[in-house]
Amino acid sequence: MEAWIVSLAGSNPVFSGGLALGLLGAVVYWLKDALPATAVFLSRYIVSTVTVDNRDEILFPTVVEYMHARDVLRRINQFTVRAVKESDAYQSLADDLRQGVRPRAFLSPAEGFHIFWLDGRLMWMKREVSVGQTIFEKITLSCFGRDKSVLEGFIHAAIEERVARELDKIAIYIPNPYTHGDWSRARLGNNRRLASIILKAGQTEQILADLGRFFADKARYDDLGIPWRRGYLLYGAPGTGKTSLVTALASEMRLNVCSLSLAASGITDDKIGSLLASVPPRSIILIEDVDAFFRQREQQSQQVKLSFSGFLNALDGVAAHEGSVVFMTTNHPETLDEALVRSGRIDFRMELGPCDRHQLAGMFRKFHDDPALAEAFAAALPEGALSPAAVQERLLKARSPAEAFVRFDLPVPAGLAGAAVTAAD
Ligand SMILES: Nc1ncnc2c1ncn2[C@@H]1O[C@H](COP(=O)(O)OP(=O)(O)OP(=O)(O)O)[C@@H](O)[C@H]1O
């Protein structure tokens, strides 16, 4: 048989040409399968790879931010840039800009393939982005060698840097601007010390103890079959510390803050349910100026797309399994609908009013730590007339204790009389 094939191939050029083509086809076919397999084999054995994607909302930004901080960007000339809001106040970008706070431009390697040297080692990364209903991003980081400690070292260094930055920060979430049905981590706010909020005697301790009890009581809620969530209403005139208190409580208790504006464009009856059911664990959901959105159960402006009943339903569906608290703030508690503040939705109310004597003295001591002088300052001013924000504003301008008295039109105490006083503006 073999001899017959050989003689046929020798004597018949058509047959020998066909045979050669057939053999070539077989080789190509084999190579088609073998090459990727070889590449996979080689990459398994001589390349180490780590992959992280944006479903991991802690590690993904951690790795991206670490690249910004390290030499990685030096040899890369294609970037993705993101603006990060820098101030810790819950206020609009316009207010930030007016106060001189600029957003920070934050660079990271763009979508695609990048090669770089890090700590004397050749590394490469692929960043993939796909846009569907949500944006999905993946980073694959590789280096030569089978020693996985190199990539582990990179990840751990990134985590350490993040930890160092976050220890004195709180995480602030806003509704994901693409889906509005889940939360995206907007930025880190500066930690605010609870001691810096001056309330009436006993108020800070009262609300802190209530929150502490709530978080310690999961088993009790479970036993009683009550959803593990709690609603707080802080009310009082503008500048009495409602927002600042929420930030300070979050800092003190290491809670996230999920800031929700009911007038945001994507907040509809459809979306708010999934939004409030998916708050990250141990979060404060902060809804400010809640009186501004509905009056007599009707939307107050065309911007509000949410219905009042949709809002109430969503409040009842706040993720209860992880322990979440809702804080609402208002300047006009008397205008709130009974259904919104009934127990079960609001379990704790606190009025933050204008300064009493205790607060006046406390505010003074934030700027000038002299107890006797602080008492004299507080005794000389009427109670209930000034908001803490107004007191803070004038104390901030005063460069000395004597000037502080002058700024409040008070006689300067005898011991301070000689001090230079400049109350120009
Ligand atoms: N009780 C307080 N103790 C210390 N600082 C305060 C207090 N109240 C207000 N401030 C200061 O005043 C400023 C405004 O406070 P904040 O925004 O918390 O008030 P608010 O009651 O939420 O006002 P609004 O009702 O206008 O939202 C902040 O800079 C804050 O530091």
mmCIF file of C-alpha atoms in Angstrom, residues 201-356:
data_model
loop_
_atom_site.group_PDB
_atom_site.id
_atom_site.type_symbol
_atom_site.label_atom_id
_atom_site.label_comp_id
_atom_site.label_asym_id
_atom_site.label_seq_id
_atom_site.Cartn_x
_atom_site.Cartn_y
_atom_site.Cartn_z
ATOM 1 C CA ALA A 201 -26.033 69.564 77.197
ATOM 2 C CA GLY A 202 -26.579 65.807 76.837
ATOM 3 C CA GLN A 203 -27.795 65.834 73.214
ATOM 4 C CA THR A 204 -24.629 64.364 71.690
ATOM 5 C CA GLU A 205 -24.486 61.595 74.286
ATOM 6 C CA GLN A 206 -28.175 60.830 73.769
ATOM 7 C CA ILE A 207 -28.010 60.339 70.008
ATOM 8 C CA LEU A 208 -24.689 58.505 70.161
ATOM 9 C CA ALA A 209 -26.040 56.083 72.760
ATOM 10 C CA ASP A 210 -29.157 55.492 70.662
ATOM 11 C CA LEU A 211 -27.096 54.660 67.568
ATOM 12 C CA GLY A 212 -24.776 52.432 69.585
ATOM 13 C CA ARG A 213 -27.751 50.516 71.022
ATOM 14 C CA PHE A 214 -29.220 50.113 67.562
ATOM 15 C CA PHE A 215 -26.071 48.565 66.114
ATOM 16 C CA ALA A 216 -25.628 46.308 69.152
ATOM 17 C CA ASP A 217 -29.223 45.070 68.998
ATOM 18 C CA LYS A 218 -29.360 42.996 65.814
ATOM 19 C CA ALA A 219 -30.258 39.769 67.605
ATOM 20 C CA ARG A 220 -33.100 41.491 69.449
ATOM 21 C CA TYR A 221 -34.563 42.883 66.228
ATOM 22 C CA ASP A 222 -34.242 39.419 64.652
ATOM 23 C CA ASP A 223 -35.977 37.740 67.613
ATOM 24 C CA LEU A 224 -38.829 40.218 67.515
ATOM 25 C CA GLY A 225 -39.124 39.984 63.716
ATOM 26 C CA ILE A 226 -38.635 43.741 63.339
ATOM 27 C CA PRO A 227 -36.585 45.030 60.362
ATOM 28 C CA TRP A 228 -33.174 46.115 61.631
ATOM 29 C CA ARG A 229 -33.247 49.776 60.668
ATOM 30 C CA ARG A 230 -33.865 53.057 62.393
ATOM 31 C CA GLY A 231 -35.006 56.477 61.262
ATOM 32 C CA TYR A 232 -33.792 59.775 62.712
ATOM 33 C CA LEU A 233 -35.182 63.247 62.144
ATOM 34 C CA LEU A 234 -32.962 66.235 62.896
ATOM 35 C CA TYR A 235 -34.778 69.530 62.723
ATOM 36 C CA GLY A 236 -33.995 73.146 63.423
ATOM 37 C CA ALA A 237 -33.104 76.455 61.812
ATOM 38 C CA PRO A 238 -30.371 76.676 59.155
ATOM 39 C CA GLY A 239 -26.836 76.510 60.519
ATOM 40 C CA THR A 240 -27.644 74.615 63.704
ATOM 41 C CA GLY A 241 -25.421 71.653 62.807
ATOM 42 C CA LYS A 242 -27.809 69.043 61.366
ATOM 43 C CA THR A 243 -25.558 68.011 58.480
ATOM 44 C CA SER A 244 -22.370 68.362 60.493
ATOM 45 C CA LEU A 245 -23.784 66.130 63.218
ATOM 46 C CA VAL A 246 -24.511 63.345 60.723
ATOM 47 C CA THR A 247 -20.952 63.495 59.342
ATOM 48 C CA ALA A 248 -19.503 63.502 62.844
ATOM 49 C CA LEU A 249 -21.627 60.535 63.937
ATOM 50 C CA ALA A 250 -20.523 58.632 60.829
ATOM 51 C CA SER A 251 -16.872 59.404 61.625
ATOM 52 C CA GLU A 252 -17.260 58.424 65.252
ATOM 53 C CA MET A 253 -18.965 55.123 64.495
ATOM 54 C CA ARG A 254 -17.096 54.328 61.270
ATOM 55 C CA LEU A 255 -20.224 54.371 59.151
ATOM 56 C CA ASN A 256 -20.614 55.119 55.447
ATOM 57 C CA VAL A 257 -22.749 58.041 54.378
ATOM 58 C CA CYS A 258 -25.092 57.541 51.409
ATOM 59 C CA SER A 259 -26.218 60.982 50.373
ATOM 60 C CA LEU A 260 -29.522 61.039 48.534
ATOM 61 C CA SER A 261 -31.175 63.978 46.852
ATOM 62 C CA LEU A 262 -34.799 63.222 46.032
ATOM 63 C CA ALA A 263 -34.658 65.776 43.228
ATOM 64 C CA ALA A 264 -31.789 64.082 41.373
ATOM 65 C CA SER A 265 -32.745 63.295 37.782
ATOM 66 C CA GLY A 266 -32.664 59.499 37.954
ATOM 67 C CA ILE A 267 -34.544 59.156 41.243
ATOM 68 C CA THR A 268 -37.876 57.689 40.161
ATOM 69 C CA ASP A 269 -40.356 55.308 41.789
ATOM 70 C CA ASP A 270 -38.742 52.482 39.822
ATOM 71 C CA LYS A 271 -35.184 53.190 40.886
ATOM 72 C CA ILE A 272 -35.453 54.340 44.474
ATOM 73 C CA GLY A 273 -36.621 50.945 45.727
ATOM 74 C CA SER A 274 -33.553 49.110 44.481
ATOM 75 C CA LEU A 275 -31.374 51.994 45.597
ATOM 76 C CA LEU A 276 -32.510 51.936 49.202
ATOM 77 C CA ALA A 277 -32.550 48.153 49.284
ATOM 78 C CA SER A 278 -28.884 48.030 48.256
ATOM 79 C CA VAL A 279 -27.162 50.457 50.629
ATOM 80 C CA PRO A 280 -23.706 49.255 51.680
ATOM 81 C CA PRO A 281 -23.565 47.669 55.161
ATOM 82 C CA ARG A 282 -23.362 50.019 58.172
ATOM 83 C CA SER A 283 -24.508 53.080 56.314
ATOM 84 C CA ILE A 284 -26.272 56.283 57.139
ATOM 85 C CA ILE A 285 -28.683 57.291 54.397
ATOM 86 C CA LEU A 286 -28.820 61.055 54.532
ATOM 87 C CA ILE A 287 -31.784 62.874 52.994
ATOM 88 C CA GLU A 288 -31.400 66.579 53.566
ATOM 89 C CA ASP A 289 -34.098 69.235 53.625
ATOM 90 C CA VAL A 290 -36.760 66.603 53.238
ATOM 91 C CA ASP A 291 -39.527 69.229 53.463
ATOM 92 C CA ALA A 292 -38.347 70.740 50.186
ATOM 93 C CA PHE A 293 -39.524 67.891 47.950
ATOM 94 C CA PHE A 294 -43.176 67.297 48.847
ATOM 95 C CA ARG A 295 -45.970 69.495 50.160
ATOM 96 C CA GLN A 296 -49.381 67.884 50.749
ATOM 97 C CA ARG A 297 -47.882 64.766 49.156
ATOM 98 C CA GLU A 298 -47.363 66.640 45.868
ATOM 99 C CA GLN A 299 -43.966 67.143 44.259
ATOM 100 C CA GLN A 300 -42.642 70.619 45.014
ATOM 101 C CA SER A 301 -40.843 71.096 41.725
ATOM 102 C CA GLN A 302 -40.722 69.586 38.276
ATOM 103 C CA GLN A 303 -37.287 68.277 39.090
ATOM 104 C CA VAL A 304 -38.766 65.739 41.532
ATOM 105 C CA LYS A 305 -39.700 62.646 39.544
ATOM 106 C CA LEU A 306 -40.469 60.523 42.581
ATOM 107 C CA SER A 307 -43.997 60.180 43.940
ATOM 108 C CA PHE A 308 -44.676 60.549 47.662
ATOM 109 C CA SER A 309 -46.002 56.994 47.935
ATOM 110 C CA GLY A 310 -42.978 55.697 45.991
ATOM 111 C CA PHE A 311 -40.748 57.433 48.532
ATOM 112 C CA LEU A 312 -42.596 55.913 51.516
ATOM 113 C CA ASN A 313 -42.477 52.416 50.005
ATOM 114 C CA ALA A 314 -38.767 52.729 49.373
ATOM 115 C CA LEU A 315 -38.137 53.917 52.939
ATOM 116 C CA ASP A 316 -39.823 50.779 54.220
ATOM 117 C CA GLY A 317 -37.564 48.687 52.016
ATOM 118 C CA VAL A 318 -34.274 50.156 53.276
ATOM 119 C CA ALA A 319 -31.791 47.269 53.488
ATOM 120 C CA ALA A 320 -32.647 45.986 56.921
ATOM 121 C CA HIS A 321 -30.425 42.917 56.991
ATOM 122 C CA GLU A 322 -27.205 44.923 57.291
ATOM 123 C CA GLY A 323 -28.311 47.543 59.806
ATOM 124 C CA SER A 324 -29.009 50.850 58.123
ATOM 125 C CA VAL A 325 -30.125 54.129 59.481
ATOM 126 C CA VAL A 326 -31.935 56.921 57.693
ATOM 127 C CA PHE A 327 -31.278 60.493 58.762
ATOM 128 C CA MET A 328 -33.629 63.155 57.451
ATOM 129 C CA THR A 329 -33.029 66.812 58.101
ATOM 130 C CA THR A 330 -35.465 69.681 57.832
ATOM 131 C CA ASN A 331 -35.861 73.321 58.747
ATOM 132 C CA HIS A 332 -39.667 72.961 58.826
ATOM 133 C CA PRO A 333 -40.754 69.835 60.699
ATOM 134 C CA GLU A 334 -44.316 71.194 60.976
ATOM 135 C CA THR A 335 -44.802 70.830 57.224
ATOM 136 C CA LEU A 336 -43.866 67.142 57.057
ATOM 137 C CA ASP A 337 -46.599 64.659 56.260
ATOM 138 C CA GLU A 338 -47.605 62.493 59.230
ATOM 139 C CA ALA A 339 -47.070 59.347 57.174
ATOM 140 C CA LEU A 340 -43.440 60.249 56.585
ATOM 141 C CA VAL A 341 -42.581 60.705 60.249
ATOM 142 C CA ARG A 342 -44.740 58.000 61.808
ATOM 143 C CA SER A 343 -42.874 55.615 64.097
ATOM 144 C CA GLY A 344 -41.217 52.845 62.176
ATOM 145 C CA ARG A 345 -40.111 55.422 59.651
ATOM 146 C CA ILE A 346 -38.844 57.996 62.153
ATOM 147 C CA ASP A 347 -37.952 56.499 65.533
ATOM 148 C CA PHE A 348 -35.895 59.323 67.014
ATOM 149 C CA ARG A 349 -36.328 63.088 66.692
ATOM 150 C CA MET A 350 -34.011 65.785 67.867
ATOM 151 C CA GLU A 351 -34.234 69.528 67.611
ATOM 152 C CA LEU A 352 -30.984 71.373 67.061
ATOM 153 C CA GLY A 353 -31.773 74.931 67.975
ATOM 154 C CA PRO A 354 -29.989 78.248 68.241
ATOM 155 C CA CYS A 355 -27.270 78.499 70.873
ATOM 156 C CA ASP A 356 -28.079 78.278 74.561
#
